[in-house]
mmCIF file of N, CA and C in Angstrom:
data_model
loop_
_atom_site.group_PDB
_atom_site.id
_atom_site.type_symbol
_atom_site.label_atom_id
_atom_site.label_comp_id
_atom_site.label_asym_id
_atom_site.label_seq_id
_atom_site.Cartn_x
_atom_site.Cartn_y
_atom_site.Cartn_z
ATOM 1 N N UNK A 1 -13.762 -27.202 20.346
ATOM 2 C CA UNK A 1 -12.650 -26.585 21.019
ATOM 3 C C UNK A 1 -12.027 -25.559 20.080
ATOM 4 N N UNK A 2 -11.790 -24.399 20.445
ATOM 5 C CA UNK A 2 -11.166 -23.378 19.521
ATOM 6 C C UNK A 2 -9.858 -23.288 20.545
ATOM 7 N N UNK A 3 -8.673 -22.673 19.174
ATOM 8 C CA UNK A 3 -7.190 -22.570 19.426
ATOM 9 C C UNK A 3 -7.298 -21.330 19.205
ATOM 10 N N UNK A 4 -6.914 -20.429 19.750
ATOM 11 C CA UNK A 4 -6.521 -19.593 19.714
ATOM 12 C C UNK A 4 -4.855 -19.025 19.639
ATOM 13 N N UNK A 5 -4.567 -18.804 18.022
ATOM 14 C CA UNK A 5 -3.226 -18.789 18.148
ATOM 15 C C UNK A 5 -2.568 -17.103 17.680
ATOM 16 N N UNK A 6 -1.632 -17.343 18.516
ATOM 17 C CA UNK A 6 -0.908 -15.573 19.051
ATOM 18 C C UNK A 6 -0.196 -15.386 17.804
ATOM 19 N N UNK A 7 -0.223 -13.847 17.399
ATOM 20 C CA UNK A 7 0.528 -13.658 16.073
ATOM 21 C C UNK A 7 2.184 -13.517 16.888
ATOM 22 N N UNK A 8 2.749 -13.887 15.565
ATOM 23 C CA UNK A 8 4.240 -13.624 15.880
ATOM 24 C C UNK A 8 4.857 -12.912 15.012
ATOM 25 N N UNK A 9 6.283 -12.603 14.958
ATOM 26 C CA UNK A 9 6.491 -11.964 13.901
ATOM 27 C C UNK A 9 8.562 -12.828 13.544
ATOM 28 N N UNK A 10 8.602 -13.134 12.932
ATOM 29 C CA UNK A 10 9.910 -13.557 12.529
ATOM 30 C C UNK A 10 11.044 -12.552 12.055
ATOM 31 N N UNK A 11 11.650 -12.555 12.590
ATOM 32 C CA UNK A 11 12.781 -11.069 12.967
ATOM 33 C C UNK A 11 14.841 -12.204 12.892
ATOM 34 N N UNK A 12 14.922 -11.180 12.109
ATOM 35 C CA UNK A 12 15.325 -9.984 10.860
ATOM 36 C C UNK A 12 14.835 -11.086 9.922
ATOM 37 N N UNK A 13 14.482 -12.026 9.167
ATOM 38 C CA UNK A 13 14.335 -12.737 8.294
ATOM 39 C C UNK A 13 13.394 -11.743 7.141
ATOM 40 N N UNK A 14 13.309 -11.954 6.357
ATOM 41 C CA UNK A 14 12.646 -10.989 5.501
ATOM 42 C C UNK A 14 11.159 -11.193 5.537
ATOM 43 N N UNK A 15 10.392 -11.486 6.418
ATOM 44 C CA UNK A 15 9.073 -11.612 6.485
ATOM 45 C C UNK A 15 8.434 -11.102 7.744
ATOM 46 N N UNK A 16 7.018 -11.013 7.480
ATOM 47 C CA UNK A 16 6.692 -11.322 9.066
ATOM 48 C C UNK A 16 5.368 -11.885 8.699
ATOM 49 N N UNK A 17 4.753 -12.509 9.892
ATOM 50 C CA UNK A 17 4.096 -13.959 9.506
ATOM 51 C C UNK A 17 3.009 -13.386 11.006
ATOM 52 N N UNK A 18 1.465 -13.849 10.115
ATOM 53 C CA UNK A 18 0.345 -13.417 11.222
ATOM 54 C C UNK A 18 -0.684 -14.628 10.726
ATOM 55 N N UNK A 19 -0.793 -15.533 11.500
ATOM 56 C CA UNK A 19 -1.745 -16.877 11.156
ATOM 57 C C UNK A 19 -1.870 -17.276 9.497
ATOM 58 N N UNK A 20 0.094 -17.461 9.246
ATOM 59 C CA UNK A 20 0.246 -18.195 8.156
ATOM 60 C C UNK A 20 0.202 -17.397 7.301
ATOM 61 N N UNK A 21 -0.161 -15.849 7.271
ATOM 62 C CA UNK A 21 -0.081 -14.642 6.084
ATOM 63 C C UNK A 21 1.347 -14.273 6.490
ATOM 64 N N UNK A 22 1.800 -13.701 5.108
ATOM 65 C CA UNK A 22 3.444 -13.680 5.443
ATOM 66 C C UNK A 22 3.832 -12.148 4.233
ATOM 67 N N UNK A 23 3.868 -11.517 5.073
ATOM 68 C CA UNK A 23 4.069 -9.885 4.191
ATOM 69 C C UNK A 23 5.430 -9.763 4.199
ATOM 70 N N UNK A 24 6.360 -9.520 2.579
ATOM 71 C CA UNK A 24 7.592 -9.540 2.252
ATOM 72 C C UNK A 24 7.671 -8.312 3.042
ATOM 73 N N UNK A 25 8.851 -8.364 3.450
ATOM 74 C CA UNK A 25 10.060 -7.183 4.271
ATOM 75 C C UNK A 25 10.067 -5.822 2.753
ATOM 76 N N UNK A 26 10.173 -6.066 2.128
ATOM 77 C CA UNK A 26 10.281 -5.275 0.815
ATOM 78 C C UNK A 26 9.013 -4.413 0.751
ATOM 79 N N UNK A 27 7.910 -5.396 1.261
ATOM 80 C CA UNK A 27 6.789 -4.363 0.398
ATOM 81 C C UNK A 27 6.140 -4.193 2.080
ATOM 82 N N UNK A 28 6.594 -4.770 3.257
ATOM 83 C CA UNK A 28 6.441 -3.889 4.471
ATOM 84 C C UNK A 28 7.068 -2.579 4.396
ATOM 85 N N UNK A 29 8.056 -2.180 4.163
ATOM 86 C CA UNK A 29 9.300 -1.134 4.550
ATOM 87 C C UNK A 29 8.377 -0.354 3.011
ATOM 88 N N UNK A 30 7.744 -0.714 2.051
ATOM 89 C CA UNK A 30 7.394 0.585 1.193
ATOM 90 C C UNK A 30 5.708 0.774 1.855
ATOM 91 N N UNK A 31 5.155 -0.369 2.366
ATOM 92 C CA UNK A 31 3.989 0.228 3.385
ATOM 93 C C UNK A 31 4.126 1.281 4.181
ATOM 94 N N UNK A 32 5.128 1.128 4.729
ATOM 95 C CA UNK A 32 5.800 2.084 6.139
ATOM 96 C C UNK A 32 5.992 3.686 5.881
ATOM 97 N N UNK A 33 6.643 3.190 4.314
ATOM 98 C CA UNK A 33 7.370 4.416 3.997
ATOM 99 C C UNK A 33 6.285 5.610 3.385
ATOM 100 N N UNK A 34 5.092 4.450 2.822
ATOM 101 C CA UNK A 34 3.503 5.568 2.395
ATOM 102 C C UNK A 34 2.862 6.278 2.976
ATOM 103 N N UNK A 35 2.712 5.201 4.359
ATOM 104 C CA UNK A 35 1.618 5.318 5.580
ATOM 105 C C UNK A 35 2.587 7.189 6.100
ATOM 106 N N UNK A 36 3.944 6.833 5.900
ATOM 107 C CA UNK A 36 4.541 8.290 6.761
ATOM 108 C C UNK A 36 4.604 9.104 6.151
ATOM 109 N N UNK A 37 4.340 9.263 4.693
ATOM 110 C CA UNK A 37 3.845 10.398 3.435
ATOM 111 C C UNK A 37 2.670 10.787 3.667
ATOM 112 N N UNK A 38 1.716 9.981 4.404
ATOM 113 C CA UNK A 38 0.340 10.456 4.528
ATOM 114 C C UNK A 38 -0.239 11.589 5.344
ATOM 115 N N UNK A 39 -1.012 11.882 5.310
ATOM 116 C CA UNK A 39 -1.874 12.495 6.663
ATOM 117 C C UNK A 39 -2.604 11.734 6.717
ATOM 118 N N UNK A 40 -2.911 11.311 7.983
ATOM 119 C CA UNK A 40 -4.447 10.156 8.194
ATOM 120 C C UNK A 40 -5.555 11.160 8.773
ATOM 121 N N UNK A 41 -6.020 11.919 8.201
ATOM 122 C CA UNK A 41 -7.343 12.757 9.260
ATOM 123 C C UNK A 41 -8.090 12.200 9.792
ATOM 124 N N UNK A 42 -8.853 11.264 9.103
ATOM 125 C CA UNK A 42 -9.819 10.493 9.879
ATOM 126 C C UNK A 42 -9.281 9.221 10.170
ATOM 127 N N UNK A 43 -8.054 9.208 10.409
ATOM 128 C CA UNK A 43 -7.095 7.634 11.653
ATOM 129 C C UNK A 43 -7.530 6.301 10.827
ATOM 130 N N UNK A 44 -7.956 6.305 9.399
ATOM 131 C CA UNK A 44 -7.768 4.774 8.386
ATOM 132 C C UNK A 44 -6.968 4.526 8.977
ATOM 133 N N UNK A 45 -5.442 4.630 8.476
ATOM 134 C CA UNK A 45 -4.505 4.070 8.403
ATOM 135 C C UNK A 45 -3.960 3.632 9.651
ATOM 136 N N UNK A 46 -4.790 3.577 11.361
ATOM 137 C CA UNK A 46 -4.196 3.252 12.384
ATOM 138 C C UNK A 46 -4.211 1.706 12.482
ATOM 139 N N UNK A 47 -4.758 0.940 11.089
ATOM 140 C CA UNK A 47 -4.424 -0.774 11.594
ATOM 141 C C UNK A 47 -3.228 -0.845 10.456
ATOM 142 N N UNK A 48 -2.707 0.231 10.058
ATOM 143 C CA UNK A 48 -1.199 -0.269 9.722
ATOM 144 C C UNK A 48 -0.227 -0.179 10.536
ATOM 145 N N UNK A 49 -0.213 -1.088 11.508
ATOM 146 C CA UNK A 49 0.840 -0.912 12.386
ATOM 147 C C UNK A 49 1.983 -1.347 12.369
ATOM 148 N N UNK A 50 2.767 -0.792 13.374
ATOM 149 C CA UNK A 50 4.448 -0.871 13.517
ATOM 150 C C UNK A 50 5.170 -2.298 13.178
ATOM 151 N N UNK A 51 4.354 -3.196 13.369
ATOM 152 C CA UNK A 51 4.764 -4.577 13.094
ATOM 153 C C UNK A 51 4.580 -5.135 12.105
ATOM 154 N N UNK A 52 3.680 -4.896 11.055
ATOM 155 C CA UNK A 52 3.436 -5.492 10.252
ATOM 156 C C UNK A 52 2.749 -6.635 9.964
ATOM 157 N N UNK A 53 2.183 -6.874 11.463
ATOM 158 C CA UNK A 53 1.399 -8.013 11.655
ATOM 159 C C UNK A 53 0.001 -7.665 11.050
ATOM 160 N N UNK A 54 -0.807 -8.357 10.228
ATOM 161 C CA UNK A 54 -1.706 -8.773 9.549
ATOM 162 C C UNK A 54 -1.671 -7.899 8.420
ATOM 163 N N UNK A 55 -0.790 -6.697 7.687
ATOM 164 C CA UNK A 55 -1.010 -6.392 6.460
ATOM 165 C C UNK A 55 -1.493 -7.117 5.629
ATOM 166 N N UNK A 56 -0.841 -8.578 5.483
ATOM 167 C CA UNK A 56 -1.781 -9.373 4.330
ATOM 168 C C UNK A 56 -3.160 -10.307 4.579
ATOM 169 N N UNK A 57 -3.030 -10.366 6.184
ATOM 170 C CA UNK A 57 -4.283 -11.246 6.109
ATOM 171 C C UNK A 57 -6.220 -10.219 6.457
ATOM 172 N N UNK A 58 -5.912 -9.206 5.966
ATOM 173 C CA UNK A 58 -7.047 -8.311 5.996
ATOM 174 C C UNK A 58 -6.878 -7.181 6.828
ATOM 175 N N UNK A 59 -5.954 -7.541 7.669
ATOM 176 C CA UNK A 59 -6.072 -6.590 8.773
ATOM 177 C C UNK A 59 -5.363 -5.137 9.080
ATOM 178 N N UNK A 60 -4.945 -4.925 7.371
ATOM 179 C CA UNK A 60 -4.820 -3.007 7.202
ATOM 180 C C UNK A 60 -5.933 -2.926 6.671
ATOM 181 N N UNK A 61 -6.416 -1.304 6.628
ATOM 182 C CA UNK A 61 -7.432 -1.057 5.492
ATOM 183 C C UNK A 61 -6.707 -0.981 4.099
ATOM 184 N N UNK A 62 -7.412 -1.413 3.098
ATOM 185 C CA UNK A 62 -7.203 -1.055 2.135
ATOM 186 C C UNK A 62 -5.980 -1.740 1.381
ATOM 187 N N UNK A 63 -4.999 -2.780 2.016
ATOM 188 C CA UNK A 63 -4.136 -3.354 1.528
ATOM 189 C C UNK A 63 -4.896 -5.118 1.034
ATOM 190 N N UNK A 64 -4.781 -5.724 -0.263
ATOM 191 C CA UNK A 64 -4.413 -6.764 -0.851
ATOM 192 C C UNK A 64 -3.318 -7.376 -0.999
ATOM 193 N N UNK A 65 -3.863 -8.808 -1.194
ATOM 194 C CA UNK A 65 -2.184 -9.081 -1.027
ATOM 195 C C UNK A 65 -2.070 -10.635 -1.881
ATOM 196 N N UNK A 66 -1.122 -11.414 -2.929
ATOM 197 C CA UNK A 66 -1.530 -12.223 -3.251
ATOM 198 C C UNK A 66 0.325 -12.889 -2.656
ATOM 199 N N UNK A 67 0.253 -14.390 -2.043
ATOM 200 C CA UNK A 67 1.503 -15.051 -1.630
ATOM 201 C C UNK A 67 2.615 -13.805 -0.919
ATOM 202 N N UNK A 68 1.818 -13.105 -0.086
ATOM 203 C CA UNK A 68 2.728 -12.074 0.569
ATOM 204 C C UNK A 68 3.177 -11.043 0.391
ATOM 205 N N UNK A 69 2.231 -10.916 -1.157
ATOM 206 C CA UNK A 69 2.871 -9.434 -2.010
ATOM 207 C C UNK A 69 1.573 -8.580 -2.404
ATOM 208 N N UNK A 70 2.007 -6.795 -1.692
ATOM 209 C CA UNK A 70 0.785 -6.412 -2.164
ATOM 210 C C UNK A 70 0.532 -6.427 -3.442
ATOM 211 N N UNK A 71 -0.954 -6.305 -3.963
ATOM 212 C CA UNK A 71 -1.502 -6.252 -5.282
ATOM 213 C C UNK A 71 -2.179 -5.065 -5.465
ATOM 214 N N UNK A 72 -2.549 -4.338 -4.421
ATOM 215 C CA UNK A 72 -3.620 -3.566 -4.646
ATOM 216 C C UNK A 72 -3.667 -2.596 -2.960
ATOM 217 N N UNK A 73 -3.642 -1.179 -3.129
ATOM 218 C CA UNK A 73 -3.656 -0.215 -2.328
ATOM 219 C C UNK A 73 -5.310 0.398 -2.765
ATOM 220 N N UNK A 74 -6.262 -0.203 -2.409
ATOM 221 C CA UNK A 74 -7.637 0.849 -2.551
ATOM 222 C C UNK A 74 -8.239 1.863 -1.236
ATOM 223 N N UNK A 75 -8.039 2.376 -0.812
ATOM 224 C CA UNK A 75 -8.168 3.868 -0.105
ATOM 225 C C UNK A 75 -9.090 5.164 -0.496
ATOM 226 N N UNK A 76 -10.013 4.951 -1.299
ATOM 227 C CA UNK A 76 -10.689 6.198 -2.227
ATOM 228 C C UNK A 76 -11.958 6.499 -0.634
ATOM 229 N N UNK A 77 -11.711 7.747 -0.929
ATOM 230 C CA UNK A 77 -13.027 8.330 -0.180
ATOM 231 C C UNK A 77 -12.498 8.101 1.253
ATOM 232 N N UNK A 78 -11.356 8.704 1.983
ATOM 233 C CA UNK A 78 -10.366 8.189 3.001
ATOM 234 C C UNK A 78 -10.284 9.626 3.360
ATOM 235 N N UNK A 79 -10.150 10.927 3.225
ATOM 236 C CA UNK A 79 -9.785 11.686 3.331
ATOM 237 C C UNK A 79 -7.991 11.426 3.516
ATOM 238 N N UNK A 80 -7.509 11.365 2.906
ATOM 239 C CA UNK A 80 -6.217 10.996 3.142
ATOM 240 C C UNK A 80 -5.287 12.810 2.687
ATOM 241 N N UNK A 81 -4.473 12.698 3.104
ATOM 242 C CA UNK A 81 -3.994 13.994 2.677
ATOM 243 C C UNK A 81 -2.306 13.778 2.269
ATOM 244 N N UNK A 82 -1.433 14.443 2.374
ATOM 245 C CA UNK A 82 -0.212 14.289 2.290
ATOM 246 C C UNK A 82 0.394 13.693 0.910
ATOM 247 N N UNK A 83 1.198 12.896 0.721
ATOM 248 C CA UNK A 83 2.248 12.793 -1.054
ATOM 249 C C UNK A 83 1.408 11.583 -0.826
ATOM 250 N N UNK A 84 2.084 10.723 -2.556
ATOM 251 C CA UNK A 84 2.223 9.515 -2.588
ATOM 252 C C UNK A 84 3.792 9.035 -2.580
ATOM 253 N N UNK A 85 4.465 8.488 -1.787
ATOM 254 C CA UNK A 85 5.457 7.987 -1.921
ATOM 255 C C UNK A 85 6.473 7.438 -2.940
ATOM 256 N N UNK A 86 7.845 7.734 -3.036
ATOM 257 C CA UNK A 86 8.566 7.250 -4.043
ATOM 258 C C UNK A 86 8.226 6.024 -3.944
ATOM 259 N N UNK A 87 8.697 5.508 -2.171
ATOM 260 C CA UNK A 87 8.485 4.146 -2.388
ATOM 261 C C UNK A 87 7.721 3.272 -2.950
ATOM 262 N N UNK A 88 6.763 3.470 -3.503
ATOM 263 C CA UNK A 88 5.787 2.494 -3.859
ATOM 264 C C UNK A 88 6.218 2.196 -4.754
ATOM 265 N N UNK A 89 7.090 2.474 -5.593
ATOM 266 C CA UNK A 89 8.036 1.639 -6.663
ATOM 267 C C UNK A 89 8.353 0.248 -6.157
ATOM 268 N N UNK A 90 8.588 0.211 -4.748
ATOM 269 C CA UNK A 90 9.076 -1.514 -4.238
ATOM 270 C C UNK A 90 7.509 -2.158 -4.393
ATOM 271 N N UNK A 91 6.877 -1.848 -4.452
ATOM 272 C CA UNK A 91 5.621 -2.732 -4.801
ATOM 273 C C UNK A 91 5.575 -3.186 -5.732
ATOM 274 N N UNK A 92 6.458 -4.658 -6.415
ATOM 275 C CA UNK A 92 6.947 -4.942 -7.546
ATOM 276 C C UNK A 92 5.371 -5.276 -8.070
ATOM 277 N N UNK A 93 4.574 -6.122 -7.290
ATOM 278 C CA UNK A 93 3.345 -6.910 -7.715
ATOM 279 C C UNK A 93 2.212 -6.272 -7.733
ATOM 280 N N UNK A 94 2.572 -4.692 -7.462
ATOM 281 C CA UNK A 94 1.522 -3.722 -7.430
ATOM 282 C C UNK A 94 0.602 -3.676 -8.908
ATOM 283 N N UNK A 95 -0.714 -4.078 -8.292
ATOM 284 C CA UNK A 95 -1.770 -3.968 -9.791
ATOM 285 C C UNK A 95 -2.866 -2.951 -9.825
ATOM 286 N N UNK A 96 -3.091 -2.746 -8.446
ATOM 287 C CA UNK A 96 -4.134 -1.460 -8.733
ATOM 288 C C UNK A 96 -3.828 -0.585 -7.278
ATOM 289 N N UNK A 97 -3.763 0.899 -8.168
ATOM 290 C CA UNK A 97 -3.708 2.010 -6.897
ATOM 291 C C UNK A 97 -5.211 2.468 -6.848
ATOM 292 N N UNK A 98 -5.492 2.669 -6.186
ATOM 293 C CA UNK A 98 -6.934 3.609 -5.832
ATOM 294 C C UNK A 98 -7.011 4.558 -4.884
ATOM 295 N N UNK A 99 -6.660 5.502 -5.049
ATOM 296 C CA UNK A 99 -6.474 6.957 -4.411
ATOM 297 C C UNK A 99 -7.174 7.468 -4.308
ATOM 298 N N UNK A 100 -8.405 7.475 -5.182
ATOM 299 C CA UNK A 100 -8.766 8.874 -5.931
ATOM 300 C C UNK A 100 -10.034 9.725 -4.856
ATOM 301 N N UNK A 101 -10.217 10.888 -4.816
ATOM 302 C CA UNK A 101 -11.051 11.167 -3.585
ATOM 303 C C UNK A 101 -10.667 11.280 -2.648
ATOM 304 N N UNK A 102 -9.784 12.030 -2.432
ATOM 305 C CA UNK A 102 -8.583 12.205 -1.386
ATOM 306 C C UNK A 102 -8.154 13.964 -1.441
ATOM 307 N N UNK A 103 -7.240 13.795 -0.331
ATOM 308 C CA UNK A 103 -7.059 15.422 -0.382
ATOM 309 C C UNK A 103 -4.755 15.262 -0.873
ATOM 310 N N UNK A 104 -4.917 14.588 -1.652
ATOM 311 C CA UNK A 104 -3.432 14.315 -1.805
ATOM 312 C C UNK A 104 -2.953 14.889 -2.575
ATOM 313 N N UNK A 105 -1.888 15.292 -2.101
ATOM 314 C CA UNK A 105 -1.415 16.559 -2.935
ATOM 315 C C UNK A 105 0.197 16.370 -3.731
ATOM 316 N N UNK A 106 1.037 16.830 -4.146
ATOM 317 C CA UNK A 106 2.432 16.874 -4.495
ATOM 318 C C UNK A 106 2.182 16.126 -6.308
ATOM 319 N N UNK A 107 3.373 15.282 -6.741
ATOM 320 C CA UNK A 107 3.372 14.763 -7.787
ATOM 321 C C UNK A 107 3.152 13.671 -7.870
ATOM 322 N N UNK A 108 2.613 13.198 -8.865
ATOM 323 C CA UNK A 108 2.757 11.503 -9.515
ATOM 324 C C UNK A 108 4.102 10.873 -9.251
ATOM 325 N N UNK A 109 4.035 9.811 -8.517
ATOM 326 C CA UNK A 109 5.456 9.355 -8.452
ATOM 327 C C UNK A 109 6.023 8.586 -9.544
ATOM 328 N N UNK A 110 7.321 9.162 -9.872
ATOM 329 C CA UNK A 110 7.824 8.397 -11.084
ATOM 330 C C UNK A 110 7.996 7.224 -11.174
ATOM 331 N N UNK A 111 8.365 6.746 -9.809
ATOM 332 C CA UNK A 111 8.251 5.370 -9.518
ATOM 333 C C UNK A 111 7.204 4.015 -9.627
ATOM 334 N N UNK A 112 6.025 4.683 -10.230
ATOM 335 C CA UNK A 112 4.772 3.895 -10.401
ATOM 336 C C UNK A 112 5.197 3.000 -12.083
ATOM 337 N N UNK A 113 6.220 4.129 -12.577
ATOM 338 C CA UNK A 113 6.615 3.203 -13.868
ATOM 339 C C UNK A 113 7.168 2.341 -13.803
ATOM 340 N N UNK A 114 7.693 2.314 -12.399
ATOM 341 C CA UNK A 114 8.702 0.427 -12.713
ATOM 342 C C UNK A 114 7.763 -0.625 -12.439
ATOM 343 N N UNK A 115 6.563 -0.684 -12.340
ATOM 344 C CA UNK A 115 5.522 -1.416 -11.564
ATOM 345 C C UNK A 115 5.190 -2.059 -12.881
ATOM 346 N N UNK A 116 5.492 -3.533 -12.720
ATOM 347 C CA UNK A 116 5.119 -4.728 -14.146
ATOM 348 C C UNK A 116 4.063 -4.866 -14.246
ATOM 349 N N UNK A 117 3.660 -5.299 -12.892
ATOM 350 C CA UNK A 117 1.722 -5.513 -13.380
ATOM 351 C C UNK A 117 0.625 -4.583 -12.828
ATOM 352 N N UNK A 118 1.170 -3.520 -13.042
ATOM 353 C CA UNK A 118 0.466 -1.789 -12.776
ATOM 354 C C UNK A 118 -1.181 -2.021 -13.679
ATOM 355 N N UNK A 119 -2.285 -2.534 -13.531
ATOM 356 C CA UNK A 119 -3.135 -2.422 -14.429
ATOM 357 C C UNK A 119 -4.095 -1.156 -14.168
ATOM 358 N N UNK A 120 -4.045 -0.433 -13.358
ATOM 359 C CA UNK A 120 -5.030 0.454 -12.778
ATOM 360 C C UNK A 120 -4.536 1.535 -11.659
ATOM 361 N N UNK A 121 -4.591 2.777 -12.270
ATOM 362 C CA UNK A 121 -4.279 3.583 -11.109
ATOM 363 C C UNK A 121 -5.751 4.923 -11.317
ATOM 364 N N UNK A 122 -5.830 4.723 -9.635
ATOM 365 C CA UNK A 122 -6.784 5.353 -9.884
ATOM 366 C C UNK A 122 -6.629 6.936 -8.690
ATOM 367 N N UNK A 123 -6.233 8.041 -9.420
ATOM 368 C CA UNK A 123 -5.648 9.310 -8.490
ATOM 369 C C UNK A 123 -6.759 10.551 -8.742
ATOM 370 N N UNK A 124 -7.718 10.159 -9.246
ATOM 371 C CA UNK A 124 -9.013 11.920 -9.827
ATOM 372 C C UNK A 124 -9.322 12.493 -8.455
ATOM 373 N N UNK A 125 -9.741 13.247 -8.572
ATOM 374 C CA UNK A 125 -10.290 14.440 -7.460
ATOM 375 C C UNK A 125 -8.870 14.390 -5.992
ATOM 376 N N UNK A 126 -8.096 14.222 -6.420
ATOM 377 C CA UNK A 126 -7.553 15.036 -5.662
ATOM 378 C C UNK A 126 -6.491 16.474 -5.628
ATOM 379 N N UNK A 127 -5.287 17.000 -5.119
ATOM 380 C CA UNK A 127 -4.835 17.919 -5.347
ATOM 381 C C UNK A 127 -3.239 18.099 -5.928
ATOM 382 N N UNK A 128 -2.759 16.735 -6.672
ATOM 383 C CA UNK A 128 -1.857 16.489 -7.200
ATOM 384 C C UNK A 128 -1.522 17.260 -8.078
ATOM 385 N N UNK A 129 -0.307 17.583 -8.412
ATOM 386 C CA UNK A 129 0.277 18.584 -9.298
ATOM 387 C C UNK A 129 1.006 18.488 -9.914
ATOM 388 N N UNK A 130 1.509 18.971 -11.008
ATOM 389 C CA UNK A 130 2.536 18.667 -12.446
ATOM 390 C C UNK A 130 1.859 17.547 -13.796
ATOM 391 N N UNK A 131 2.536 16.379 -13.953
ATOM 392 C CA UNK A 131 2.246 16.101 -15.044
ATOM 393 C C UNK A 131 2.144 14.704 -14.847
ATOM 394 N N UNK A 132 1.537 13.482 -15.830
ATOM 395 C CA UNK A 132 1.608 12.575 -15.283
ATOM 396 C C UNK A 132 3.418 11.716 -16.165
ATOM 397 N N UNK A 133 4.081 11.727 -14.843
ATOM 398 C CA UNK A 133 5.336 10.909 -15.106
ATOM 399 C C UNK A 133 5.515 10.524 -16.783
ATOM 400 N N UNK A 134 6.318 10.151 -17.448
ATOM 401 C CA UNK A 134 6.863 9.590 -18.708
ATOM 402 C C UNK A 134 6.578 8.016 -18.638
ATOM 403 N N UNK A 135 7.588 7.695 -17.509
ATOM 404 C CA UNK A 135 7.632 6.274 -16.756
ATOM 405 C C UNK A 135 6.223 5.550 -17.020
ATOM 406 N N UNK A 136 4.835 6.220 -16.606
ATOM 407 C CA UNK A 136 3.927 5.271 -16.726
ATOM 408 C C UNK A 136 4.364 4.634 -18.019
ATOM 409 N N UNK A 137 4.488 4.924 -19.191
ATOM 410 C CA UNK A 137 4.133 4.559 -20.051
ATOM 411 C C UNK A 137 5.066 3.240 -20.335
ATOM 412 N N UNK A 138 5.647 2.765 -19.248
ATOM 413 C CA UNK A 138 6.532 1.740 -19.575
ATOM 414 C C UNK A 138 5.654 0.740 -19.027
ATOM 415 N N UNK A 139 5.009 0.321 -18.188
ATOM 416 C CA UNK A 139 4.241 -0.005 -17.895
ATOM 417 C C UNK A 139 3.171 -1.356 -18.993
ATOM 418 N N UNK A 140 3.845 -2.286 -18.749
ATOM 419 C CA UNK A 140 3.059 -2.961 -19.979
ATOM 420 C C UNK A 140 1.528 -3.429 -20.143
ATOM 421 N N UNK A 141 1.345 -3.390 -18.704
ATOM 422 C CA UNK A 141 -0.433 -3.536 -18.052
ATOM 423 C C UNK A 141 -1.352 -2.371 -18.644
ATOM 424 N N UNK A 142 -0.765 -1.437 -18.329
ATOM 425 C CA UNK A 142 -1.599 -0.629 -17.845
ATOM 426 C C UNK A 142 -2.362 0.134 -19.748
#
């Protein structure tokens, strides 16, 4: 006999919850805030949806996630276009970016320096500009 059970989402509480995966409100709202920095050309990013239902249990591309918190944004070879977001500073548990191979353009966000367990960022071939931030270097991972 299979159960088939309906995602829900738990509202305003700081979560939302998809067969027991439970993505913090914190690092939904800096998902949100990336996905709308982006250009999606080739529509990746259409299973990040409005709800937030399954970000952590597989069901964005490219998002990891360890006890509800992302770990890891890998996206390379996406055609992705547009910034990288301040926000991704709220990605306290953020450990690896993978960008690289992309058509992304603007600056390094300074905000990647508040990131504790930053071990890997990975931004080459695309069309980013200026310098890389100071901030990384606070960074004790990386």
């Amino acid at each position: 006999m299979f159960i088939h059970v309906l995602a829900s989402t738990i509202e305003p509480v700081a979560c939302h919850l998809y067969y027991g995966v439970i993505v913090t409100q914190s690092d939904y709202q800096a998902l949100t805030a990336i996905k709308h920095e982006f250009i999606n050309f080739k529509g990746v990013l259409r299973s990040w949806n409005d709800s937030g239902i399954g970000a952590c249990s597989g069901g964005w591309a490219g998002i990891k996630c360890v006890n509800g918190e992302v770990i890891a944004i890998q996206l390379p070879w996406r055609g992705l276009g547009g910034r990288i977001s301040e926000k991704i500073g709220q990605l306290q548990a953020l450990r690896k970016l993978s960008l690289h191979d992309n058509v992304l353009a603007g600056s390094i966000p300074f905000s990647l320096g508040f990131l504790p367990n930053l071990r890997g960022v990975y931004l080459f071939n695309n069309k980013l500009s200026g310098s890389i931030p100071p901030s990384i270097g606070s960074c004790p991972m990386l």
